[in-house]
Short mmCIF file of C-alpha atoms in Angstrom, two decimals:
data_model
loop_
_atom_site.label_atom_id
_atom_site.label_comp_id
_atom_site.label_asym_id
_atom_site.label_seq_id
_atom_site.Cartn_x
_atom_site.Cartn_y
_atom_site.Cartn_z
CA MET U 245 -61.69 -62.98 -8.10
CA SER U 246 -64.01 -61.75 -5.39
CA GLN U 247 -67.57 -62.64 -4.51
CA THR U 248 -70.69 -60.50 -4.46
CA GLY U 249 -74.28 -61.61 -4.41
CA GLY U 250 -73.24 -65.19 -5.16
CA GLN U 251 -71.45 -64.16 -8.39
CA SER U 252 -67.71 -64.02 -8.89
CA VAL U 253 -66.31 -60.59 -9.75
CA ARG U 254 -63.33 -60.96 -12.07
CA THR U 255 -60.48 -58.61 -11.20
CA ARG U 256 -57.93 -59.74 -13.80
CA PRO U 257 -57.72 -61.89 -16.93
CA ALA U 258 -56.96 -65.53 -16.23
CA GLY U 259 -53.95 -67.51 -17.35
CA SER U 260 -53.87 -71.01 -18.78
CA ALA U 261 -50.89 -73.35 -18.98
CA ARG U 262 -52.74 -75.43 -21.58
CA ALA U 263 -53.82 -74.32 -25.02
CA LEU U 264 -57.44 -73.17 -24.82
CA SER U 265 -58.34 -75.62 -27.61
CA GLU U 266 -57.22 -78.40 -25.26
CA ALA U 267 -58.61 -76.99 -22.02
CA TYR U 268 -62.16 -76.67 -23.44
CA ASP U 269 -64.12 -79.22 -25.46
CA THR U 270 -66.23 -76.75 -27.49
CA ALA U 271 -65.71 -73.24 -28.82
CA LEU U 272 -68.98 -71.30 -29.02
CA LEU U 273 -67.95 -68.79 -31.66
CA ASP U 274 -69.67 -65.56 -32.54
CA LEU U 275 -69.52 -64.83 -36.26
CA ASP U 276 -69.50 -61.12 -37.15
CA GLY U 277 -66.27 -59.58 -35.92
CA VAL U 278 -64.81 -62.93 -34.85
CA VAL U 279 -64.86 -65.33 -37.81
CA TYR U 280 -65.72 -62.92 -40.61
CA ALA U 281 -66.39 -59.26 -41.33
CA GLY U 282 -68.20 -57.87 -44.34
CA GLY U 283 -68.52 -61.37 -45.81
CA HIS U 284 -64.76 -62.07 -45.69
CA ALA U 285 -62.85 -64.23 -43.24
CA ILE U 286 -60.92 -62.31 -40.61
CA ALA U 287 -57.15 -62.72 -40.70
CA HIS U 288 -55.93 -66.00 -39.14
CA ALA U 289 -59.51 -67.27 -38.60
CA VAL U 290 -59.47 -70.06 -41.19
CA ASP U 291 -56.12 -71.54 -40.19
CA SER U 292 -56.75 -71.16 -36.46
CA LEU U 293 -60.12 -72.88 -36.57
CA GLU U 294 -58.76 -75.71 -38.73
CA THR U 295 -55.93 -76.30 -36.25
CA ALA U 296 -58.31 -76.23 -33.28
CA ARG U 297 -60.69 -78.65 -35.01
CA SER U 298 -57.93 -81.05 -36.03
CA GLY U 299 -56.79 -81.12 -32.41
CA GLY U 300 -60.21 -82.34 -31.28
CA MET U 301 -62.04 -79.16 -30.35
CA HIS U 302 -65.69 -79.00 -31.42
CA LEU U 303 -66.55 -75.74 -33.18
CA ALA U 304 -70.03 -74.26 -32.97
CA TYR U 305 -71.12 -70.95 -34.47
CA VAL U 306 -73.51 -68.92 -32.36
CA THR U 307 -75.14 -65.84 -33.84
CA ASN U 308 -77.80 -63.36 -32.79
CA ASN U 309 -78.57 -62.70 -36.46
CA ALA U 310 -81.92 -64.39 -37.12
CA LEU U 311 -82.06 -63.56 -40.83
CA ARG U 312 -80.19 -66.49 -42.35
CA THR U 313 -80.91 -70.17 -41.86
CA PRO U 314 -78.26 -72.47 -40.36
CA GLN U 315 -77.94 -74.03 -43.82
CA ALA U 316 -77.10 -70.65 -45.38
CA VAL U 317 -74.62 -69.79 -42.62
CA ALA U 318 -72.89 -73.19 -42.92
CA GLU U 319 -72.60 -72.78 -46.69
CA HIS U 320 -71.07 -69.33 -46.26
CA LEU U 321 -68.53 -70.63 -43.73
CA THR U 322 -67.62 -73.51 -46.02
CA GLU U 323 -67.09 -71.09 -48.92
CA LEU U 324 -64.68 -69.14 -46.72
CA GLY U 325 -62.65 -72.29 -46.11
CA ILE U 326 -64.20 -73.19 -42.75
CA PRO U 327 -66.07 -76.49 -43.24
CA ALA U 328 -69.36 -76.42 -41.34
CA GLU U 329 -72.66 -78.29 -41.24
CA PRO U 330 -76.04 -76.72 -40.43
CA SER U 331 -75.96 -78.57 -37.11
CA ASP U 332 -72.85 -76.56 -36.19
CA VAL U 333 -74.81 -73.29 -36.34
CA ILE U 334 -77.05 -71.97 -33.55
CA THR U 335 -79.10 -68.84 -34.15
CA SER U 336 -81.27 -66.58 -32.03
CA ALA U 337 -84.14 -67.61 -34.32
CA GLN U 338 -83.82 -71.17 -33.00
CA ALA U 339 -83.63 -69.91 -29.42
CA VAL U 340 -86.75 -67.78 -29.70
CA ALA U 341 -88.63 -70.55 -31.51
CA ARG U 342 -87.94 -72.93 -28.62
CA LEU U 343 -88.92 -70.25 -26.10
CA MET U 344 -92.24 -69.80 -27.92
CA SER U 345 -92.93 -73.50 -28.37
CA ASP U 346 -92.59 -73.95 -24.61
CA GLN U 347 -95.47 -71.49 -24.14
CA LEU U 348 -97.70 -72.02 -27.19
CA PRO U 349 -99.69 -75.06 -28.38
CA ALA U 350 -98.43 -77.11 -31.31
CA GLY U 351 -99.51 -75.64 -34.63
CA ALA U 352 -100.08 -72.18 -33.17
CA ARG U 353 -100.10 -69.32 -35.66
CA VAL U 354 -97.33 -66.79 -35.19
CA LEU U 355 -97.09 -63.42 -36.92
CA VAL U 356 -93.51 -63.10 -38.20
CA VAL U 357 -91.66 -59.83 -38.60
CA GLY U 358 -88.31 -61.01 -39.95
CA GLY U 359 -86.61 -63.20 -42.50
CA GLU U 360 -86.43 -66.79 -43.67
CA GLY U 361 -84.24 -67.92 -40.79
CA LEU U 362 -87.02 -67.10 -38.37
CA ARG U 363 -89.72 -68.83 -40.42
CA VAL U 364 -87.65 -72.01 -40.76
CA ALA U 365 -86.94 -72.09 -37.01
CA LEU U 366 -90.63 -71.71 -36.16
CA ARG U 367 -91.66 -74.54 -38.48
CA GLU U 368 -89.01 -76.79 -36.92
CA ARG U 369 -90.67 -76.23 -33.53
CA GLY U 370 -94.16 -77.00 -34.90
CA LEU U 371 -95.40 -73.40 -35.16
CA GLU U 372 -97.09 -71.86 -38.21
CA PRO U 373 -95.75 -68.52 -39.52
CA VAL U 374 -98.36 -66.05 -40.77
CA GLU U 375 -98.03 -62.62 -42.34
CA SER U 376 -100.96 -60.53 -41.10
CA ALA U 377 -102.56 -59.52 -37.83
CA ASP U 378 -105.82 -60.62 -39.47
CA ASP U 379 -104.56 -64.23 -39.78
CA ALA U 380 -105.54 -64.88 -36.14
CA PRO U 381 -101.99 -65.15 -34.73
CA VAL U 382 -101.66 -66.10 -31.07
CA ALA U 383 -98.20 -64.47 -30.81
CA VAL U 384 -95.85 -62.07 -32.59
CA VAL U 385 -92.15 -62.72 -33.14
CA GLN U 386 -89.63 -60.19 -34.37
CA GLY U 387 -86.18 -60.93 -35.80
CA PHE U 388 -83.71 -59.17 -38.07
CA GLY U 389 -85.27 -58.88 -41.52
CA GLY U 390 -82.50 -57.19 -43.45
CA PRO U 391 -82.56 -53.84 -45.24
CA GLU U 392 -85.48 -54.79 -47.45
CA LEU U 393 -87.95 -55.43 -44.61
CA PRO U 394 -91.07 -53.34 -45.41
CA TRP U 395 -92.15 -50.71 -42.89
CA GLY U 396 -95.66 -52.17 -42.98
CA ARG U 397 -94.42 -55.27 -41.14
CA PHE U 398 -94.03 -53.17 -37.99
CA ALA U 399 -97.62 -52.01 -38.31
CA GLU U 400 -98.86 -55.62 -38.51
CA ALA U 401 -96.96 -56.42 -35.33
CA CYS U 402 -98.46 -53.41 -33.56
CA TYR U 403 -102.01 -54.33 -34.59
CA ALA U 404 -101.61 -57.87 -33.21
CA ILE U 405 -99.90 -56.78 -29.98
CA ALA U 406 -102.65 -54.20 -29.39
CA ARG U 407 -105.14 -57.10 -29.44
CA GLY U 408 -103.30 -58.66 -26.51
CA VAL U 409 -101.13 -61.40 -28.01
CA PRO U 410 -97.66 -61.96 -26.52
CA TRP U 411 -94.64 -60.48 -28.29
CA PHE U 412 -91.25 -62.19 -28.67
CA ALA U 413 -87.95 -60.97 -30.09
CA SER U 414 -84.99 -63.00 -31.28
CA ASN U 415 -82.55 -60.40 -29.90
CA THR U 416 -82.22 -56.71 -29.18
CA ASP U 417 -78.82 -55.80 -30.69
CA LEU U 418 -79.23 -52.16 -31.69
CA THR U 419 -76.62 -52.38 -34.45
CA ILE U 420 -75.26 -54.91 -36.91
CA PRO U 421 -71.99 -54.68 -38.86
CA SER U 422 -72.13 -54.58 -42.65
CA ALA U 423 -69.62 -54.25 -45.47
CA ARG U 424 -70.36 -50.51 -45.60
CA GLY U 425 -70.30 -49.84 -41.86
CA ILE U 426 -72.64 -50.12 -38.88
CA ALA U 427 -76.35 -50.54 -39.69
CA PRO U 428 -79.48 -50.67 -37.50
CA GLY U 429 -79.98 -54.10 -35.99
CA ASN U 430 -83.04 -55.95 -34.76
CA GLY U 431 -82.97 -54.03 -31.50
CA ALA U 432 -83.61 -50.80 -33.39
CA ALA U 433 -86.60 -52.41 -35.09
CA VAL U 434 -87.85 -53.72 -31.75
CA GLU U 435 -87.73 -50.16 -30.42
CA VAL U 436 -90.09 -49.06 -33.20
CA VAL U 437 -92.72 -51.54 -32.04
CA ARG U 438 -92.05 -50.85 -28.37
CA ILE U 439 -92.60 -47.11 -28.83
CA ALA U 440 -95.80 -47.66 -30.80
CA THR U 441 -97.34 -50.22 -28.43
CA GLY U 442 -95.81 -49.61 -25.01
CA ALA U 443 -95.37 -53.38 -24.77
CA GLU U 444 -92.27 -55.36 -23.76
CA PRO U 445 -91.12 -58.45 -25.67
CA GLN U 446 -89.72 -61.68 -24.30
CA VAL U 447 -86.18 -61.83 -25.68
CA ALA U 448 -84.21 -64.99 -26.43
CA GLY U 449 -80.83 -64.02 -27.88
CA LYS U 450 -77.45 -63.29 -26.35
CA PRO U 451 -76.78 -62.37 -23.59
CA LEU U 452 -79.97 -63.93 -22.16
CA PRO U 453 -80.36 -67.50 -20.84
CA PRO U 454 -82.59 -68.90 -23.64
CA MET U 455 -79.74 -68.54 -26.13
CA HIS U 456 -77.23 -70.23 -23.85
CA ARG U 457 -79.71 -73.02 -23.19
CA GLU U 458 -80.27 -73.53 -26.93
CA THR U 459 -76.54 -73.62 -27.53
CA ILE U 460 -75.82 -76.22 -24.85
CA LEU U 461 -78.77 -78.39 -25.92
CA ARG U 462 -77.63 -78.42 -29.54
CA THR U 463 -73.89 -78.86 -28.94
CA GLY U 464 -73.81 -81.05 -25.84
CA ALA U 465 -70.80 -79.03 -24.67
CA GLU U 466 -69.44 -79.98 -21.25
CA ARG U 467 -66.55 -77.49 -21.07
CA PRO U 468 -67.56 -74.69 -23.43
CA LEU U 469 -65.59 -71.54 -24.15
CA VAL U 470 -67.53 -68.57 -25.52
CA VAL U 471 -65.49 -66.66 -28.10
CA GLY U 472 -66.70 -63.20 -29.06
CA ASP U 473 -65.91 -59.59 -29.82
CA ARG U 474 -68.78 -57.87 -27.99
CA LEU U 475 -68.87 -57.30 -24.26
CA ASP U 476 -72.63 -56.75 -24.02
CA THR U 477 -73.69 -59.90 -25.88
CA ASP U 478 -70.92 -62.52 -26.10
CA ILE U 479 -69.10 -61.88 -22.82
CA GLU U 480 -72.21 -61.05 -20.79
CA GLY U 481 -73.88 -64.15 -22.23
CA ALA U 482 -70.98 -66.28 -21.00
CA PHE U 483 -71.21 -64.60 -17.59
CA ASN U 484 -74.95 -65.30 -17.39
CA GLY U 485 -74.36 -68.91 -18.42
CA GLY U 486 -71.58 -69.40 -15.88
CA VAL U 487 -68.97 -70.36 -18.49
CA ASP U 488 -65.55 -69.00 -19.48
CA SER U 489 -65.01 -66.58 -22.35
CA LEU U 490 -62.34 -65.35 -24.73
CA LEU U 491 -62.57 -61.80 -26.08
CA VAL U 492 -60.87 -61.24 -29.43
CA LEU U 493 -60.02 -57.72 -30.52
CA THR U 494 -61.02 -58.15 -34.18
CA GLY U 495 -64.48 -56.63 -33.79
CA VAL U 496 -66.23 -53.82 -31.96
CA THR U 497 -64.47 -53.83 -28.56
CA ASP U 498 -61.36 -51.70 -28.11
CA GLY U 499 -58.93 -51.33 -25.22
CA ALA U 500 -60.77 -48.42 -23.62
CA ALA U 501 -64.07 -50.32 -23.48
CA LEU U 502 -62.31 -53.35 -22.03
CA LEU U 503 -60.69 -51.35 -19.23
CA ALA U 504 -64.08 -49.82 -18.34
CA ALA U 505 -65.92 -53.16 -18.40
CA ARG U 506 -68.49 -53.91 -15.71
CA PRO U 507 -68.12 -57.27 -13.89
CA GLU U 508 -70.50 -59.07 -16.27
CA HIS U 509 -68.53 -57.74 -19.24
CA ARG U 510 -65.07 -58.91 -18.13
CA PRO U 511 -63.82 -61.85 -20.21
CA THR U 512 -61.86 -64.73 -18.79
CA TYR U 513 -59.18 -64.33 -21.46
CA VAL U 514 -58.16 -61.59 -23.90
CA ASP U 515 -56.34 -62.11 -27.19
CA ALA U 516 -55.81 -60.40 -30.53
CA ASP U 517 -57.64 -62.91 -32.73
CA LEU U 518 -58.56 -66.57 -33.03
CA ARG U 519 -54.93 -67.64 -32.76
CA GLY U 520 -55.58 -67.22 -29.05
CA LEU U 521 -57.34 -70.61 -29.12
CA LEU U 522 -54.14 -72.40 -30.05
CA GLY U 523 -51.91 -71.52 -27.13
CA GLY U 524 -51.99 -70.93 -23.43
CA GLN U 525 -52.68 -67.60 -21.78
CA PRO U 526 -50.05 -65.73 -19.73
CA GLU U 527 -50.57 -65.22 -16.03
CA VAL U 528 -51.25 -61.74 -14.70
CA GLU U 529 -49.46 -61.48 -11.37
CA PRO U 530 -49.63 -58.96 -8.52
CA ALA U 531 -46.61 -56.66 -8.56
CA GLU U 532 -45.45 -53.74 -6.49
CA GLY U 533 -48.08 -51.04 -6.85
CA GLY U 534 -50.12 -52.97 -9.40
CA PHE U 535 -49.93 -55.97 -11.72
CA ALA U 536 -47.47 -57.43 -14.21
CA CYS U 537 -47.80 -59.60 -17.30
CA GLY U 538 -44.97 -60.57 -19.61
CA GLY U 539 -42.57 -57.66 -19.84
CA TRP U 540 -45.09 -55.06 -18.68
CA SER U 541 -46.18 -53.67 -15.32
CA ALA U 542 -49.28 -51.54 -14.77
CA SER U 543 -50.30 -49.27 -11.91
CA VAL U 544 -52.33 -46.22 -10.95
CA ARG U 545 -50.69 -42.82 -11.07
CA GLY U 546 -52.89 -40.02 -9.82
CA ASP U 547 -56.17 -40.28 -11.69
CA ALA U 548 -54.76 -42.33 -14.57
CA LEU U 549 -53.61 -45.81 -15.46
CA ALA U 550 -49.94 -46.23 -16.31
CA VAL U 551 -47.92 -48.97 -17.96
CA GLU U 552 -44.17 -49.52 -18.23
CA GLY U 553 -41.98 -52.13 -19.86
CA GLU U 554 -41.66 -53.78 -23.25
CA GLY U 555 -42.83 -56.84 -25.10
CA ALA U 556 -46.16 -57.96 -26.53
CA ALA U 557 -48.72 -55.15 -26.31
CA LEU U 558 -51.42 -57.62 -25.30
CA ASP U 559 -49.51 -58.46 -22.13
CA GLY U 560 -49.54 -54.78 -21.24
CA LEU U 561 -53.27 -54.65 -21.90
CA ARG U 562 -53.85 -57.66 -19.66
CA ALA U 563 -51.91 -55.99 -16.86
CA LEU U 564 -53.90 -52.77 -17.34
CA CYS U 565 -57.14 -54.76 -17.16
CA ALA U 566 -56.08 -56.18 -13.81
CA VAL U 567 -55.41 -52.71 -12.40
CA ALA U 568 -58.60 -51.19 -13.84
CA TRP U 569 -60.88 -54.06 -12.79
CA SER U 570 -59.36 -54.26 -9.31
CA GLU U 571 -59.83 -50.52 -8.83
CA ALA U 572 -63.42 -50.69 -10.14
CA GLY U 573 -64.52 -53.72 -8.10
CA GLU U 574 -68.23 -54.13 -8.75
CA GLY U 575 -68.43 -50.92 -10.77
CA THR U 576 -66.64 -49.44 -13.77
CA CYS U 577 -63.17 -47.94 -13.84
CA GLY U 578 -63.16 -44.16 -14.17
CA LEU U 579 -59.38 -43.78 -14.38
CA ASP U 580 -57.95 -42.30 -17.58
CA GLY U 581 -56.35 -45.04 -19.66
CA GLU U 582 -55.75 -43.10 -22.88
CA LYS U 583 -52.00 -42.52 -22.45
CA ALA U 584 -51.39 -46.05 -21.22
CA LEU U 585 -53.18 -47.53 -24.24
CA ALA U 586 -51.27 -45.20 -26.57
CA ARG U 587 -48.04 -46.41 -24.97
CA LEU U 588 -49.04 -49.93 -26.04
CA GLY U 589 -50.08 -48.79 -29.51
CA LEU U 590 -53.70 -49.77 -28.82
#
């Protein structure tokens, strides 16, 4: 680790002699790509989470998706074999509702462009959802509304924003995974309103501080570990919150993206899936010409990354991360890692 501007710049994944489920009191788990995908539990998720919970780790589920209520999310998790209560679920709808309630008077009318999760969160914070710009709203809030959200909702938001009311957004994820592939997320919908109005919303969701604040307030975590699959939301959110993170490779991030990660996108730990919670993490050590982890050593050869050895492919990836991040420093690594990743089968 090095220092720049008061922030630590991670130059290699960390090791842990203790199981992560013992070293941290709370796992702040992303859902899509971590716990489930396309409505089905990801391999090893159910058993891993049950083992972590039975060992005393508190599990909290943190999602940028503002469409569903915590009750609906908890019911879905329970159906998958992961017992959960609504209080275990934290959504960007809750984070944006708190952000708004800090700025608006109790009972204020808010024009909602989104789904039931957003309306429920607003009511919990003492705000009144309305449907039209002609209902005298004092603010506009936008959250993911699903594929059936009518186009006219964007027009209502634009009319109200043009009259000068503040605009809030639960999150700005451009995409969202679905059973059929990648679909437009709330960020894409936010761009529609941004283009039409020229305005800028206040955003609450990951990776921004309001979401981390909401999560800590609701969980009471003292030693939290963020667990996610996305560098630009989960891992950057952990970085912004000053807490450790575990990247699992069951979602959108692949080896190439990890090697090219900027400082705020570099996770503390890297593992294949949620089984990574149940054990320690291997140390990545300096070695001649580079770094070593397990049975692998990594180095720079010309304008490319190279890896040699044998053993668990993840150890080779960890060693490659150390070389790439050390070479990049405060920037991104431009060295070619394609052959090295292919050598690991990644």
